[in-house]
Short mmCIF file of C-alpha atoms in Angstrom, two decimals:
data_model
loop_
_atom_site.label_atom_id
_atom_site.label_comp_id
_atom_site.label_asym_id
_atom_site.label_seq_id
_atom_site.Cartn_x
_atom_site.Cartn_y
_atom_site.Cartn_z
CA UNK A 1 -11.52 40.97 -7.85
CA UNK A 2 -12.32 41.00 -11.54
CA UNK A 3 -14.34 37.24 -10.83
CA UNK A 4 -16.58 38.93 -8.43
CA UNK A 5 -17.53 42.51 -10.73
CA UNK A 6 -18.50 39.82 -13.37
CA UNK A 7 -20.41 37.00 -11.69
CA UNK A 8 -21.11 38.57 -7.90
CA UNK A 9 -23.44 41.06 -8.65
CA UNK A 10 -25.99 38.52 -9.10
CA UNK A 11 -29.33 40.85 -8.90
CA UNK A 12 -27.65 44.07 -7.98
CA UNK A 13 -24.37 46.18 -9.55
CA UNK A 14 -22.14 46.63 -6.50
CA UNK A 15 -19.72 43.94 -6.41
CA UNK A 16 -20.01 41.32 -3.76
CA UNK A 17 -17.38 39.51 -1.10
CA UNK A 18 -16.73 36.15 -1.88
CA UNK A 19 -18.62 34.60 0.81
CA UNK A 20 -21.46 36.61 -0.67
CA UNK A 21 -20.46 35.07 -4.06
CA UNK A 22 -20.30 31.83 -3.07
CA UNK A 23 -23.35 31.15 -0.97
CA UNK A 24 -25.25 32.75 -4.11
CA UNK A 25 -23.93 30.00 -6.62
CA UNK A 26 -24.36 27.86 -4.12
CA UNK A 27 -28.07 29.06 -4.03
CA UNK A 28 -28.25 28.44 -8.10
CA UNK A 29 -26.82 25.36 -8.17
CA UNK A 30 -29.41 24.16 -5.70
CA UNK A 31 -32.72 25.45 -7.09
CA UNK A 32 -32.44 26.03 -10.12
CA UNK A 33 -34.12 24.02 -12.82
CA UNK A 34 -32.31 24.56 -16.24
CA UNK A 35 -29.17 22.44 -16.45
CA UNK A 36 -27.62 25.63 -17.99
CA UNK A 37 -27.79 27.82 -14.74
CA UNK A 38 -26.50 24.77 -12.91
CA UNK A 39 -23.62 24.42 -14.94
CA UNK A 40 -22.99 28.10 -14.71
CA UNK A 41 -23.33 28.32 -10.67
CA UNK A 42 -21.07 24.98 -10.41
CA UNK A 43 -18.44 26.35 -12.67
CA UNK A 44 -18.36 29.51 -10.49
CA UNK A 45 -17.80 27.48 -7.68
CA UNK A 46 -14.94 25.68 -9.13
CA UNK A 47 -13.24 28.94 -9.88
CA UNK A 48 -13.35 29.99 -6.32
CA UNK A 49 -12.66 26.72 -4.77
CA UNK A 50 -9.03 27.11 -5.01
CA UNK A 51 -8.22 30.06 -3.30
CA UNK A 52 -11.49 30.00 -1.31
CA UNK A 53 -11.34 26.09 -0.35
CA UNK A 54 -12.70 26.51 3.22
CA UNK A 55 -15.69 28.87 2.12
CA UNK A 56 -16.70 27.33 -0.77
CA UNK A 57 -16.56 23.63 1.04
CA UNK A 58 -18.48 24.79 4.18
CA UNK A 59 -21.33 26.64 2.16
CA UNK A 60 -21.61 24.10 -0.92
CA UNK A 61 -20.21 20.57 -0.44
CA UNK A 62 -23.88 19.23 0.53
CA UNK A 63 -25.46 20.82 -2.69
CA UNK A 64 -22.40 19.81 -5.05
CA UNK A 65 -23.24 16.27 -3.88
CA UNK A 66 -26.80 16.59 -4.20
CA UNK A 67 -26.27 17.69 -7.99
CA UNK A 68 -23.95 15.03 -8.39
CA UNK A 69 -26.27 12.37 -7.88
CA UNK A 70 -29.44 14.00 -9.25
CA UNK A 71 -27.97 15.02 -12.65
CA UNK A 72 -25.19 12.47 -13.27
CA UNK A 73 -25.98 12.32 -17.02
CA UNK A 74 -24.73 15.80 -17.87
CA UNK A 75 -21.12 15.50 -18.50
CA UNK A 76 -20.02 18.63 -18.61
CA UNK A 77 -21.98 19.28 -15.44
CA UNK A 78 -20.09 16.13 -13.67
CA UNK A 79 -16.75 17.30 -14.91
CA UNK A 80 -17.11 20.56 -13.25
CA UNK A 81 -18.55 19.09 -9.64
CA UNK A 82 -15.80 16.50 -9.96
CA UNK A 83 -13.16 18.91 -10.48
CA UNK A 84 -14.22 21.16 -7.91
CA UNK A 85 -14.88 18.34 -5.18
CA UNK A 86 -11.03 17.58 -5.84
CA UNK A 87 -9.97 21.33 -5.28
CA UNK A 88 -11.57 20.63 -1.91
CA UNK A 89 -10.43 16.94 -0.95
CA UNK A 90 -6.93 17.43 -2.55
CA UNK A 91 -4.02 18.24 0.49
CA UNK A 92 -1.97 20.98 -0.37
CA UNK A 93 1.09 22.40 0.94
CA UNK A 94 1.69 26.04 2.01
CA UNK A 95 3.14 26.52 -1.36
CA UNK A 96 0.04 24.93 -3.46
CA UNK A 97 1.73 21.33 -3.88
CA UNK A 98 -0.37 18.49 -3.44
CA UNK A 99 1.06 16.65 -0.55
CA UNK A 100 1.69 12.97 -0.82
CA UNK A 101 -0.08 10.14 1.45
CA UNK A 102 1.09 10.05 4.73
CA UNK A 103 2.72 13.30 4.47
CA UNK A 104 3.58 15.03 8.20
CA UNK A 105 1.63 18.22 7.25
CA UNK A 106 -1.89 17.40 6.79
CA UNK A 107 -4.25 19.84 5.37
CA UNK A 108 -7.48 20.19 8.03
CA UNK A 109 -9.43 21.97 5.32
CA UNK A 110 -9.03 18.74 3.06
CA UNK A 111 -9.56 16.47 5.88
CA UNK A 112 -12.69 17.89 7.10
CA UNK A 113 -14.14 17.77 3.51
CA UNK A 114 -13.15 14.27 2.87
CA UNK A 115 -14.65 13.01 5.99
CA UNK A 116 -18.03 14.76 4.75
CA UNK A 117 -17.82 13.02 1.96
CA UNK A 118 -17.24 9.45 3.28
CA UNK A 119 -19.98 9.86 6.07
CA UNK A 120 -22.52 11.21 3.21
CA UNK A 121 -25.95 9.92 4.24
CA UNK A 122 -26.73 8.70 0.94
CA UNK A 123 -23.29 6.54 -0.13
CA UNK A 124 -22.09 9.38 -2.41
CA UNK A 125 -18.94 6.95 -2.61
CA UNK A 126 -20.93 4.21 -4.40
CA UNK A 127 -21.55 6.84 -7.05
CA UNK A 128 -18.18 7.45 -7.62
CA UNK A 129 -17.67 3.84 -8.14
CA UNK A 130 -19.77 3.96 -10.65
CA UNK A 131 -18.59 6.78 -12.37
CA UNK A 132 -15.79 4.88 -13.47
CA UNK A 133 -17.45 2.98 -15.60
CA UNK A 134 -18.40 6.34 -17.53
CA UNK A 135 -16.97 6.22 -20.95
CA UNK A 136 -15.86 9.85 -20.82
CA UNK A 137 -12.65 10.19 -20.42
CA UNK A 138 -12.81 13.44 -18.37
CA UNK A 139 -15.20 11.96 -15.88
CA UNK A 140 -13.27 9.09 -15.72
CA UNK A 141 -10.22 10.75 -14.66
CA UNK A 142 -11.62 13.18 -12.22
CA UNK A 143 -13.52 10.42 -10.49
CA UNK A 144 -10.15 8.46 -10.21
CA UNK A 145 -8.03 11.29 -8.78
CA UNK A 146 -11.04 12.09 -6.48
CA UNK A 147 -10.71 8.82 -4.79
CA UNK A 148 -6.97 8.90 -4.72
CA UNK A 149 -7.62 12.24 -2.89
CA UNK A 150 -9.83 10.74 -0.37
CA UNK A 151 -7.53 7.74 0.43
CA UNK A 152 -4.59 10.15 1.26
CA UNK A 153 -6.82 12.02 3.88
CA UNK A 154 -8.96 8.90 5.18
CA UNK A 155 -7.54 5.64 3.50
CA UNK A 156 -8.97 3.24 5.68
CA UNK A 157 -12.42 4.66 5.68
CA UNK A 158 -12.49 4.53 1.79
CA UNK A 159 -11.09 1.27 1.73
CA UNK A 160 -14.16 -0.04 4.02
CA UNK A 161 -16.63 2.01 1.46
CA UNK A 162 -15.35 0.18 -1.44
CA UNK A 163 -15.11 -3.25 0.28
CA UNK A 164 -19.04 -2.95 0.75
CA UNK A 165 -19.80 -2.36 -2.66
CA UNK A 166 -20.35 -5.34 -4.44
CA UNK A 167 -18.39 -4.22 -7.56
CA UNK A 168 -16.48 -1.66 -5.94
CA UNK A 169 -12.95 -3.18 -6.22
CA UNK A 170 -14.07 -4.57 -9.52
CA UNK A 171 -14.54 -1.14 -10.94
CA UNK A 172 -10.96 -0.28 -9.52
CA UNK A 173 -9.07 -3.29 -11.19
CA UNK A 174 -11.00 -2.22 -14.17
CA UNK A 175 -8.96 0.62 -14.54
CA UNK A 176 -5.94 -1.65 -15.35
CA UNK A 177 -7.08 -2.08 -18.76
CA UNK A 178 -8.43 0.92 -20.05
CA UNK A 179 -6.83 1.66 -23.34
CA UNK A 180 -5.89 5.63 -22.12
CA UNK A 181 -2.57 5.22 -20.46
CA UNK A 182 -3.30 8.57 -18.26
CA UNK A 183 -6.55 6.69 -16.44
CA UNK A 184 -4.73 3.63 -16.51
CA UNK A 185 -1.33 4.90 -14.86
CA UNK A 186 -3.65 6.95 -11.75
CA UNK A 187 -5.79 3.70 -11.18
CA UNK A 188 -2.31 1.88 -10.91
CA UNK A 189 -1.30 4.62 -8.45
CA UNK A 190 -4.66 4.23 -6.53
CA UNK A 191 -4.60 0.54 -6.23
CA UNK A 192 -1.08 0.27 -4.87
CA UNK A 193 -2.30 2.60 -2.32
CA UNK A 194 -5.25 0.30 -1.47
CA UNK A 195 -3.57 -2.70 -1.05
CA UNK A 196 -0.62 -1.86 0.81
CA UNK A 197 -2.45 -2.92 4.17
CA UNK A 198 -5.17 -4.34 3.58
CA UNK A 199 -5.74 -8.01 2.91
CA UNK A 200 -9.23 -8.40 2.15
CA UNK A 201 -8.82 -5.91 -1.03
CA UNK A 202 -5.24 -7.66 -1.91
CA UNK A 203 -7.54 -10.65 -2.42
CA UNK A 204 -10.16 -9.44 -4.46
CA UNK A 205 -7.69 -7.68 -6.57
CA UNK A 206 -5.87 -11.08 -7.55
CA UNK A 207 -9.38 -12.68 -7.91
CA UNK A 208 -9.87 -9.94 -10.53
CA UNK A 209 -7.52 -11.07 -12.94
CA UNK A 210 -4.92 -8.34 -11.82
CA UNK A 211 -1.50 -10.54 -12.49
CA UNK A 212 -2.73 -10.87 -16.14
CA UNK A 213 -3.12 -7.25 -16.33
CA UNK A 214 -0.28 -6.45 -14.65
CA UNK A 215 1.94 -8.58 -16.36
CA UNK A 216 0.90 -7.47 -19.62
CA UNK A 217 1.54 -3.90 -19.30
CA UNK A 218 4.66 -4.65 -17.85
CA UNK A 219 5.36 -6.26 -21.35
CA UNK A 220 3.65 -3.48 -23.23
CA UNK A 221 6.01 -1.09 -21.47
CA UNK A 222 9.24 -2.77 -22.68
CA UNK A 223 9.63 -5.43 -20.21
CA UNK A 224 12.05 -4.93 -16.68
CA UNK A 225 14.15 -2.37 -19.01
CA UNK A 226 10.88 -0.16 -19.26
CA UNK A 227 9.79 3.27 -17.18
CA UNK A 228 8.53 3.98 -13.98
CA UNK A 229 5.23 2.45 -15.15
CA UNK A 230 6.93 -0.82 -15.01
CA UNK A 231 7.97 -0.40 -11.45
CA UNK A 232 4.46 1.06 -10.27
CA UNK A 233 3.23 -2.43 -11.61
CA UNK A 234 5.85 -4.75 -10.18
CA UNK A 235 5.14 -2.58 -7.03
CA UNK A 236 1.23 -3.41 -7.11
CA UNK A 237 2.10 -7.27 -7.79
CA UNK A 238 4.47 -6.88 -4.73
CA UNK A 239 1.83 -5.70 -2.60
CA UNK A 240 -0.89 -8.46 -3.88
CA UNK A 241 1.62 -11.37 -3.03
CA UNK A 242 3.32 -10.11 0.13
CA UNK A 243 2.29 -12.07 3.40
CA UNK A 244 -0.87 -13.19 1.38
CA UNK A 245 -0.86 -16.88 1.04
CA UNK A 246 -4.27 -17.50 -0.76
CA UNK A 247 -2.74 -14.81 -3.19
CA UNK A 248 0.60 -16.55 -3.63
CA UNK A 249 -1.16 -19.81 -4.33
CA UNK A 250 -3.40 -18.15 -7.34
CA UNK A 251 -0.29 -16.74 -8.44
CA UNK A 252 1.35 -20.04 -8.89
CA UNK A 253 -1.70 -21.94 -10.07
CA UNK A 254 -2.11 -19.52 -12.42
CA UNK A 255 1.20 -19.81 -13.93
CA UNK A 256 2.62 -16.61 -12.29
CA UNK A 257 5.61 -17.92 -11.21
CA UNK A 258 6.29 -19.19 -14.62
CA UNK A 259 6.74 -15.53 -16.07
CA UNK A 260 8.99 -14.69 -13.71
CA UNK A 261 11.96 -15.47 -15.49
CA UNK A 262 11.36 -13.86 -18.71
CA UNK A 263 11.91 -10.68 -16.25
CA UNK A 264 15.06 -11.83 -14.97
CA UNK A 265 16.77 -12.17 -18.59
CA UNK A 266 19.49 -9.72 -19.42
CA UNK A 267 19.52 -9.74 -22.85
CA UNK A 268 16.82 -7.71 -23.97
CA UNK A 269 15.87 -10.20 -27.46
CA UNK A 270 15.32 -12.85 -24.91
CA UNK A 271 12.66 -11.04 -22.76
CA UNK A 272 8.92 -11.05 -23.76
CA UNK A 273 9.22 -7.49 -24.42
CA UNK A 274 11.96 -8.19 -27.24
CA UNK A 275 10.04 -11.18 -28.51
CA UNK A 276 6.63 -9.07 -29.01
CA UNK A 277 8.56 -6.90 -31.41
CA UNK A 278 9.26 -4.09 -28.78
CA UNK A 279 12.23 -1.65 -30.15
CA UNK A 280 15.64 -3.16 -28.55
CA UNK A 281 19.01 -1.22 -28.30
CA UNK A 282 21.47 -1.88 -30.78
CA UNK A 283 25.53 -2.29 -30.21
CA UNK A 284 26.36 -1.95 -27.16
CA UNK A 285 23.46 0.07 -25.56
CA UNK A 286 21.81 -3.38 -24.60
CA UNK A 287 24.31 -3.93 -21.75
CA UNK A 288 23.85 -0.78 -20.28
CA UNK A 289 21.99 -0.41 -17.03
CA UNK A 290 20.01 2.84 -16.70
CA UNK A 291 18.72 3.57 -12.72
CA UNK A 292 15.25 2.49 -13.60
CA UNK A 293 16.29 -0.79 -14.78
CA UNK A 294 18.05 -1.18 -11.97
CA UNK A 295 15.20 -0.53 -9.52
CA UNK A 296 12.32 -2.42 -11.84
CA UNK A 297 15.05 -5.66 -11.15
CA UNK A 298 15.46 -5.34 -7.94
CA UNK A 299 11.47 -5.08 -7.43
CA UNK A 300 11.15 -8.50 -9.54
CA UNK A 301 14.03 -9.85 -7.25
CA UNK A 302 11.89 -8.98 -4.33
CA UNK A 303 9.34 -10.39 -5.56
CA UNK A 304 10.95 -13.58 -6.14
CA UNK A 305 12.48 -13.85 -2.76
CA UNK A 306 9.15 -12.90 -1.33
CA UNK A 307 7.82 -16.11 -2.43
CA UNK A 308 10.07 -18.55 -0.74
CA UNK A 309 10.88 -16.66 2.10
CA UNK A 310 11.52 -18.83 5.38
CA UNK A 311 8.74 -19.76 7.35
CA UNK A 312 6.42 -19.27 4.66
CA UNK A 313 3.62 -22.26 4.32
CA UNK A 314 4.15 -22.12 0.35
CA UNK A 315 7.54 -21.98 0.32
CA UNK A 316 8.26 -25.51 -0.78
CA UNK A 317 6.13 -25.81 -3.48
CA UNK A 318 7.35 -21.90 -5.06
CA UNK A 319 10.43 -23.31 -4.79
CA UNK A 320 9.33 -26.59 -6.80
CA UNK A 321 7.31 -24.65 -9.32
CA UNK A 322 10.55 -21.83 -9.55
CA UNK A 323 12.59 -24.95 -10.52
CA UNK A 324 9.80 -26.62 -13.01
CA UNK A 325 9.94 -22.91 -14.82
CA UNK A 326 13.50 -22.32 -15.14
CA UNK A 327 14.31 -19.97 -12.80
CA UNK A 328 17.73 -20.60 -11.55
CA UNK A 329 19.49 -20.12 -15.06
CA UNK A 330 18.85 -16.53 -15.55
CA UNK A 331 19.10 -15.93 -11.83
CA UNK A 332 22.76 -17.33 -11.90
CA UNK A 333 23.32 -15.02 -15.35
CA UNK A 334 22.23 -11.78 -13.79
CA UNK A 335 24.31 -12.54 -10.29
CA UNK A 336 27.46 -12.90 -12.44
CA UNK A 337 26.88 -10.09 -15.23
CA UNK A 338 29.77 -7.87 -14.55
CA UNK A 339 27.69 -5.06 -15.99
CA UNK A 340 24.79 -5.17 -13.82
CA UNK A 341 24.87 -2.86 -10.72
CA UNK A 342 26.41 -4.43 -7.83
CA UNK A 343 23.24 -4.10 -5.72
CA UNK A 344 21.23 -6.22 -8.06
CA UNK A 345 24.21 -8.89 -8.68
CA UNK A 346 23.76 -9.31 -4.63
CA UNK A 347 20.02 -9.75 -4.75
CA UNK A 348 20.19 -12.26 -7.45
CA UNK A 349 22.76 -14.42 -5.52
CA UNK A 350 20.44 -14.00 -2.51
CA UNK A 351 17.86 -15.18 -4.34
CA UNK A 352 19.97 -18.19 -5.55
CA UNK A 353 20.46 -18.95 -2.28
CA UNK A 354 16.53 -18.88 -1.10
CA UNK A 355 15.70 -21.09 -4.44
CA UNK A 356 17.92 -24.10 -3.30
CA UNK A 357 17.37 -23.70 0.59
CA UNK A 358 16.35 -27.04 1.99
CA UNK A 359 15.31 -27.91 -1.12
CA UNK A 360 17.43 -30.98 -2.27
CA UNK A 361 15.73 -31.11 -6.05
CA UNK A 362 17.27 -27.67 -6.51
CA UNK A 363 20.24 -28.09 -5.03
CA UNK A 364 20.98 -31.15 -7.23
CA UNK A 365 19.98 -28.78 -10.34
CA UNK A 366 22.03 -25.93 -9.20
CA UNK A 367 25.42 -28.45 -9.12
CA UNK A 368 24.86 -29.48 -12.33
CA UNK A 369 24.91 -26.22 -13.63
CA UNK A 370 28.28 -25.59 -15.78
CA UNK A 371 29.82 -22.04 -15.55
CA UNK A 372 32.08 -20.78 -17.99
CA UNK A 373 34.21 -17.86 -18.59
CA UNK A 374 33.90 -15.90 -21.23
#
């Protein structure tokens, strides 16, 4: 009620109802000629958009989109609009927590406003994609969050809108090179969602140099012993390669397979992260496997096996590439590492079987490997 006492009585002394206040603020944002007035009105709508999401969206959504397109040079105004749109389009549980994509309990209010944005006659999605190139931290951050919220509500429709934009997918991939970790990580999450089932987006993302970006981030974050960001990067890499023959060809031709053995090495001093000066545990700590380390390694092993699964037209070529880059020794070392979790060791053994299956050169190499006991 304090809010309406302070901001609601525009032109009068009596407190207004929420609906009246929202309507007046929407009118001010729409008709004011001064940026300061527009900004004040939008900030007022933002303050009401969580508690009165349905009312703010129904009254002010069109105005917010209009102001966004007309006054996109004012960062403070942009931030307020983007925050308000995020509030309107984010699915919330009854307790107020954000719901993940595919959650059983949809938010019909958020879905309704997301659909309205996606079907905007002036193609506001192109405006959002353009804002991904803005240098301002908050503009870029809130834009990524908004696109993620829209994807949660209407993933396939957003993907189609992104595909018809000449630079849409490229803008998303550019997020991987953002030096601000928060924005980069949000971009990884959005790309994971958008590449799960869309082969067209998978191909464009791959050809926008995503493989180098992702493997570079993995190295920067400590290799396979790194944090959940490593797992996210590996999951996105998995999405790009899974059942996508052209991407697998491109990955092999750009020396992607050659970078897999270093991810399988169990001695941290021999990994790319260790050689680059990333902090390495001392003493017996280098033999310890955290749950995150195991999860990361399982994704790497899944990528190896996916590239050489039976029936894949690329299997023979990928097996040869793996033999040339020496992937069998680290796989065998991992399979025999007594300190490694059993599920990791089992998947490493399966991967060895996949590497040598119906490939005479790899079988001959495997036969010549001498295994010694410590």
